[in-house]
mmCIF file with all atom_site columns, C-alpha atoms in Angstrom:
data_model
loop_
_atom_site.group_PDB
_atom_site.id
_atom_site.type_symbol
_atom_site.label_atom_id
_atom_site.label_alt_id
_atom_site.label_comp_id
_atom_site.label_asym_id
_atom_site.label_entity_id
_atom_site.label_seq_id
_atom_site.pdbx_PDB_ins_code
_atom_site.Cartn_x
_atom_site.Cartn_y
_atom_site.Cartn_z
_atom_site.occupancy
_atom_site.B_iso_or_equiv
_atom_site.pdbx_formal_charge
_atom_site.auth_seq_id
_atom_site.auth_comp_id
_atom_site.auth_asym_id
_atom_site.auth_atom_id
_atom_site.pdbx_PDB_model_num
ATOM 1   C CA . MET A 1 1   ? 0.023   -0.010  -0.022  1.00 0.00 ? 1   MET A CA 1
ATOM 2   C CA . ASP A 1 2   ? 1.373   3.408   -1.018  1.00 0.00 ? 2   ASP A CA 1
ATOM 3   C CA . CYS A 1 3   ? -0.078  6.709   -0.212  1.00 0.00 ? 3   CYS A CA 1
ATOM 4   C CA . ILE A 1 4   ? 0.672   9.994   -2.025  1.00 0.00 ? 4   ILE A CA 1
ATOM 5   C CA . ASP A 1 5   ? -0.627  13.190  -0.533  1.00 0.00 ? 5   ASP A CA 1
ATOM 6   C CA . LYS A 1 6   ? -1.111  15.871  -3.264  1.00 0.00 ? 6   LYS A CA 1
ATOM 7   C CA . GLY A 1 7   ? -2.670  18.414  -0.986  1.00 0.00 ? 7   GLY A CA 1
ATOM 8   C CA . LYS A 1 8   ? -6.322  18.420  -2.093  1.00 0.00 ? 8   LYS A CA 1
ATOM 9   C CA . GLU A 1 9   ? -6.020  14.833  -3.525  1.00 0.00 ? 9   GLU A CA 1
ATOM 10  C CA . VAL A 1 10  ? -4.909  11.704  -1.730  1.00 0.00 ? 10  VAL A CA 1
ATOM 11  C CA . ILE A 1 11  ? -3.944  8.725   -3.943  1.00 0.00 ? 11  ILE A CA 1
ATOM 12  C CA . LEU A 1 12  ? -3.935  5.373   -2.208  1.00 0.00 ? 12  LEU A CA 1
ATOM 13  C CA . THR A 1 13  ? -2.351  2.516   -4.307  1.00 0.00 ? 13  THR A CA 1
ATOM 14  C CA . LEU A 1 14  ? -3.166  -0.947  -3.315  1.00 0.00 ? 14  LEU A CA 1
ATOM 15  C CA . LYS A 1 15  ? -0.889  -3.634  -4.710  1.00 0.00 ? 15  LYS A CA 1
ATOM 16  C CA . GLY A 1 16  ? -0.804  -7.427  -4.834  1.00 0.00 ? 16  GLY A CA 1
ATOM 17  C CA . GLN A 1 17  ? -3.504  -9.128  -2.679  1.00 0.00 ? 17  GLN A CA 1
ATOM 18  C CA . LEU A 1 18  ? -6.053  -7.389  -0.430  1.00 0.00 ? 18  LEU A CA 1
ATOM 19  C CA . ASP A 1 19  ? -7.176  -10.278 1.718   1.00 0.00 ? 19  ASP A CA 1
ATOM 20  C CA . TYR A 1 20  ? -7.643  -11.157 5.483   1.00 0.00 ? 20  TYR A CA 1
ATOM 21  C CA . LEU A 1 21  ? -3.813  -10.954 5.963   1.00 0.00 ? 21  LEU A CA 1
ATOM 22  C CA . SER A 1 22  ? -3.392  -7.481  4.423   1.00 0.00 ? 22  SER A CA 1
ATOM 23  C CA . ALA A 1 23  ? -6.723  -5.919  5.218   1.00 0.00 ? 23  ALA A CA 1
ATOM 24  C CA . GLU A 1 24  ? -5.325  -4.738  8.532   1.00 0.00 ? 24  GLU A CA 1
ATOM 25  C CA . GLN A 1 25  ? -3.167  -2.301  6.592   1.00 0.00 ? 25  GLN A CA 1
ATOM 26  C CA . ILE A 1 26  ? -6.398  -0.371  5.650   1.00 0.00 ? 26  ILE A CA 1
ATOM 27  C CA . ASP A 1 27  ? -7.319  -0.278  9.318   1.00 0.00 ? 27  ASP A CA 1
ATOM 28  C CA . TYR A 1 28  ? -3.863  1.189   10.057  1.00 0.00 ? 28  TYR A CA 1
ATOM 29  C CA . PHE A 1 29  ? -4.220  3.721   7.296   1.00 0.00 ? 29  PHE A CA 1
ATOM 30  C CA . LEU A 1 30  ? -7.670  4.668   8.608   1.00 0.00 ? 30  LEU A CA 1
ATOM 31  C CA . SER A 1 31  ? -6.299  5.209   12.157  1.00 0.00 ? 31  SER A CA 1
ATOM 32  C CA . SER A 1 32  ? -4.577  8.314   10.961  1.00 0.00 ? 32  SER A CA 1
ATOM 33  C CA . PHE A 1 33  ? -6.648  9.144   7.977   1.00 0.00 ? 33  PHE A CA 1
ATOM 34  C CA . ILE A 1 34  ? -8.862  11.896  9.505   1.00 0.00 ? 34  ILE A CA 1
ATOM 35  C CA . THR A 1 35  ? -5.989  13.976  10.985  1.00 0.00 ? 35  THR A CA 1
ATOM 36  C CA . ARG A 1 36  ? -3.488  13.435  8.051   1.00 0.00 ? 36  ARG A CA 1
ATOM 37  C CA . PHE A 1 37  ? -5.840  14.292  5.266   1.00 0.00 ? 37  PHE A CA 1
ATOM 38  C CA . LYS A 1 38  ? -8.333  16.834  6.756   1.00 0.00 ? 38  LYS A CA 1
ATOM 39  C CA . ASP A 1 39  ? -7.614  19.338  4.028   1.00 0.00 ? 39  ASP A CA 1
ATOM 40  C CA . ALA A 1 40  ? -8.088  16.901  1.108   1.00 0.00 ? 40  ALA A CA 1
ATOM 41  C CA . ASN A 1 41  ? -11.231 16.864  -1.030  1.00 0.00 ? 41  ASN A CA 1
ATOM 42  C CA . CYS A 1 42  ? -10.650 13.676  -3.038  1.00 0.00 ? 42  CYS A CA 1
ATOM 43  C CA . LEU A 1 43  ? -9.503  10.145  -2.244  1.00 0.00 ? 43  LEU A CA 1
ATOM 44  C CA . SER A 1 44  ? -8.350  8.244   -5.355  1.00 0.00 ? 44  SER A CA 1
ATOM 45  C CA . ILE A 1 45  ? -8.080  4.492   -4.662  1.00 0.00 ? 45  ILE A CA 1
ATOM 46  C CA . ASP A 1 46  ? -5.739  2.924   -7.313  1.00 0.00 ? 46  ASP A CA 1
ATOM 47  C CA . LEU A 1 47  ? -6.608  -0.755  -7.717  1.00 0.00 ? 47  LEU A CA 1
ATOM 48  C CA . ALA A 1 48  ? -4.806  -1.201  -11.055 1.00 0.00 ? 48  ALA A CA 1
ATOM 49  C CA . HIS A 1 49  ? -2.016  -3.271  -9.366  1.00 0.00 ? 49  HIS A CA 1
ATOM 50  C CA . LEU A 1 50  ? -4.321  -5.262  -7.186  1.00 0.00 ? 50  LEU A CA 1
ATOM 51  C CA . SER A 1 51  ? -4.468  -8.939  -8.235  1.00 0.00 ? 51  SER A CA 1
ATOM 52  C CA . PHE A 1 52  ? -6.779  -10.405 -5.624  1.00 0.00 ? 52  PHE A CA 1
ATOM 53  C CA . ILE A 1 53  ? -9.438  -9.363  -3.172  1.00 0.00 ? 53  ILE A CA 1
ATOM 54  C CA . ASP A 1 54  ? -11.484 -11.445 -0.735  1.00 0.00 ? 54  ASP A CA 1
ATOM 55  C CA . SER A 1 55  ? -14.334 -10.528 1.558   1.00 0.00 ? 55  SER A CA 1
ATOM 56  C CA . ALA A 1 56  ? -11.992 -9.166  4.316   1.00 0.00 ? 56  ALA A CA 1
ATOM 57  C CA . GLY A 1 57  ? -10.313 -6.918  1.760   1.00 0.00 ? 57  GLY A CA 1
ATOM 58  C CA . ALA A 1 58  ? -13.728 -5.795  0.401   1.00 0.00 ? 58  ALA A CA 1
ATOM 59  C CA . ASN A 1 59  ? -14.750 -4.998  3.947   1.00 0.00 ? 59  ASN A CA 1
ATOM 60  C CA . GLY A 1 60  ? -11.628 -2.871  4.532   1.00 0.00 ? 60  GLY A CA 1
ATOM 61  C CA . LEU A 1 61  ? -12.264 -1.093  1.237   1.00 0.00 ? 61  LEU A CA 1
ATOM 62  C CA . CYS A 1 62  ? -15.839 -0.411  2.275   1.00 0.00 ? 62  CYS A CA 1
ATOM 63  C CA . LYS A 1 63  ? -14.576 1.098   5.581   1.00 0.00 ? 63  LYS A CA 1
ATOM 64  C CA . LEU A 1 64  ? -12.286 3.331   3.618   1.00 0.00 ? 64  LEU A CA 1
ATOM 65  C CA . ILE A 1 65  ? -15.069 4.570   1.394   1.00 0.00 ? 65  ILE A CA 1
ATOM 66  C CA . VAL A 1 66  ? -17.362 5.290   4.236   1.00 0.00 ? 66  VAL A CA 1
ATOM 67  C CA . SER A 1 67  ? -14.577 7.074   6.198   1.00 0.00 ? 67  SER A CA 1
ATOM 68  C CA . ALA A 1 68  ? -13.891 9.284   3.138   1.00 0.00 ? 68  ALA A CA 1
ATOM 69  C CA . ALA A 1 69  ? -17.567 9.963   2.749   1.00 0.00 ? 69  ALA A CA 1
ATOM 70  C CA . GLU A 1 70  ? -17.735 11.011  6.436   1.00 0.00 ? 70  GLU A CA 1
ATOM 71  C CA . LEU A 1 71  ? -15.019 13.547  5.687   1.00 0.00 ? 71  LEU A CA 1
ATOM 72  C CA . GLY A 1 72  ? -16.937 14.883  2.680   1.00 0.00 ? 72  GLY A CA 1
ATOM 73  C CA . LEU A 1 73  ? -14.310 13.576  0.173   1.00 0.00 ? 73  LEU A CA 1
ATOM 74  C CA . LYS A 1 74  ? -15.065 12.598  -3.370  1.00 0.00 ? 74  LYS A CA 1
ATOM 75  C CA . LYS A 1 75  ? -14.211 8.954   -3.920  1.00 0.00 ? 75  LYS A CA 1
ATOM 76  C CA . GLU A 1 76  ? -12.637 7.612   -7.071  1.00 0.00 ? 76  GLU A CA 1
ATOM 77  C CA . LEU A 1 77  ? -11.569 4.136   -8.145  1.00 0.00 ? 77  LEU A CA 1
ATOM 78  C CA . ILE A 1 78  ? -8.698  3.736   -10.519 1.00 0.00 ? 78  ILE A CA 1
ATOM 79  C CA . THR A 1 79  ? -8.639  0.301   -12.027 1.00 0.00 ? 79  THR A CA 1
ATOM 80  C CA . ASP A 1 80  ? -7.552  -1.618  -15.082 1.00 0.00 ? 80  ASP A CA 1
ATOM 81  C CA . LYS A 1 81  ? -11.087 -3.300  -15.512 1.00 0.00 ? 81  LYS A CA 1
ATOM 82  C CA . GLY A 1 82  ? -9.609  -6.680  -14.623 1.00 0.00 ? 82  GLY A CA 1
ATOM 83  C CA . THR A 1 83  ? -10.710 -9.451  -12.283 1.00 0.00 ? 83  THR A CA 1
ATOM 84  C CA . VAL A 1 84  ? -10.645 -7.337  -9.126  1.00 0.00 ? 84  VAL A CA 1
ATOM 85  C CA . TYR A 1 85  ? -12.808 -4.657  -10.844 1.00 0.00 ? 85  TYR A CA 1
ATOM 86  C CA . GLU A 1 86  ? -15.238 -7.352  -11.967 1.00 0.00 ? 86  GLU A CA 1
ATOM 87  C CA . ILE A 1 87  ? -15.483 -8.731  -8.401  1.00 0.00 ? 87  ILE A CA 1
ATOM 88  C CA . LEU A 1 88  ? -16.092 -5.176  -6.996  1.00 0.00 ? 88  LEU A CA 1
ATOM 89  C CA . GLU A 1 89  ? -18.763 -4.543  -9.692  1.00 0.00 ? 89  GLU A CA 1
ATOM 90  C CA . ILE A 1 90  ? -20.503 -7.771  -8.793  1.00 0.00 ? 90  ILE A CA 1
ATOM 91  C CA . LEU A 1 91  ? -20.391 -6.754  -5.115  1.00 0.00 ? 91  LEU A CA 1
ATOM 92  C CA . GLY A 1 92  ? -21.901 -3.387  -5.936  1.00 0.00 ? 92  GLY A CA 1
ATOM 93  C CA . PHE A 1 93  ? -18.914 -1.258  -5.056  1.00 0.00 ? 93  PHE A CA 1
ATOM 94  C CA . VAL A 1 94  ? -18.951 0.828   -8.238  1.00 0.00 ? 94  VAL A CA 1
ATOM 95  C CA . LYS A 1 95  ? -22.577 1.773   -7.584  1.00 0.00 ? 95  LYS A CA 1
ATOM 96  C CA . PHE A 1 96  ? -21.879 2.195   -3.906  1.00 0.00 ? 96  PHE A CA 1
ATOM 97  C CA . ILE A 1 97  ? -19.120 4.762   -4.571  1.00 0.00 ? 97  ILE A CA 1
ATOM 98  C CA . ASN A 1 98  ? -21.233 6.583   -7.126  1.00 0.00 ? 98  ASN A CA 1
ATOM 99  C CA . HIS A 1 99  ? -24.066 6.734   -4.528  1.00 0.00 ? 99  HIS A CA 1
ATOM 100 C CA . MET A 1 100 ? -21.702 7.961   -1.802  1.00 0.00 ? 100 MET A CA 1
ATOM 101 C CA . ASN A 1 101 ? -20.384 10.719  -4.088  1.00 0.00 ? 101 ASN A CA 1
ATOM 102 C CA . GLU A 1 102 ? -23.934 11.825  -4.858  1.00 0.00 ? 102 GLU A CA 1
ATOM 103 C CA . ILE A 1 103 ? -24.697 12.144  -1.146  1.00 0.00 ? 103 ILE A CA 1
ATOM 104 C CA . ASN A 1 104 ? -21.651 14.408  -0.600  1.00 0.00 ? 104 ASN A CA 1
#
């Protein structure tokens, strides 16, 4: 997991596998998210290098999206439309993010 703070935009890049072993990294990221990025207005989540996601990873991603919404941030997924994107689309994440952006 890499994080780039560009002032008003935060880019979070997830690489490899997002599963029950690595999902705790999202919890760690979230523990400082509110204080570190209070001036940001957009969270871009780059999934282009993510090769696998399971239910624990999807749950962590959901927590991340909800936390960003609570801060009023626009949420954006960056993907390569591969397997992980298809899984997230089946789970409704694409619609979920669009809905959360409409609320803010």
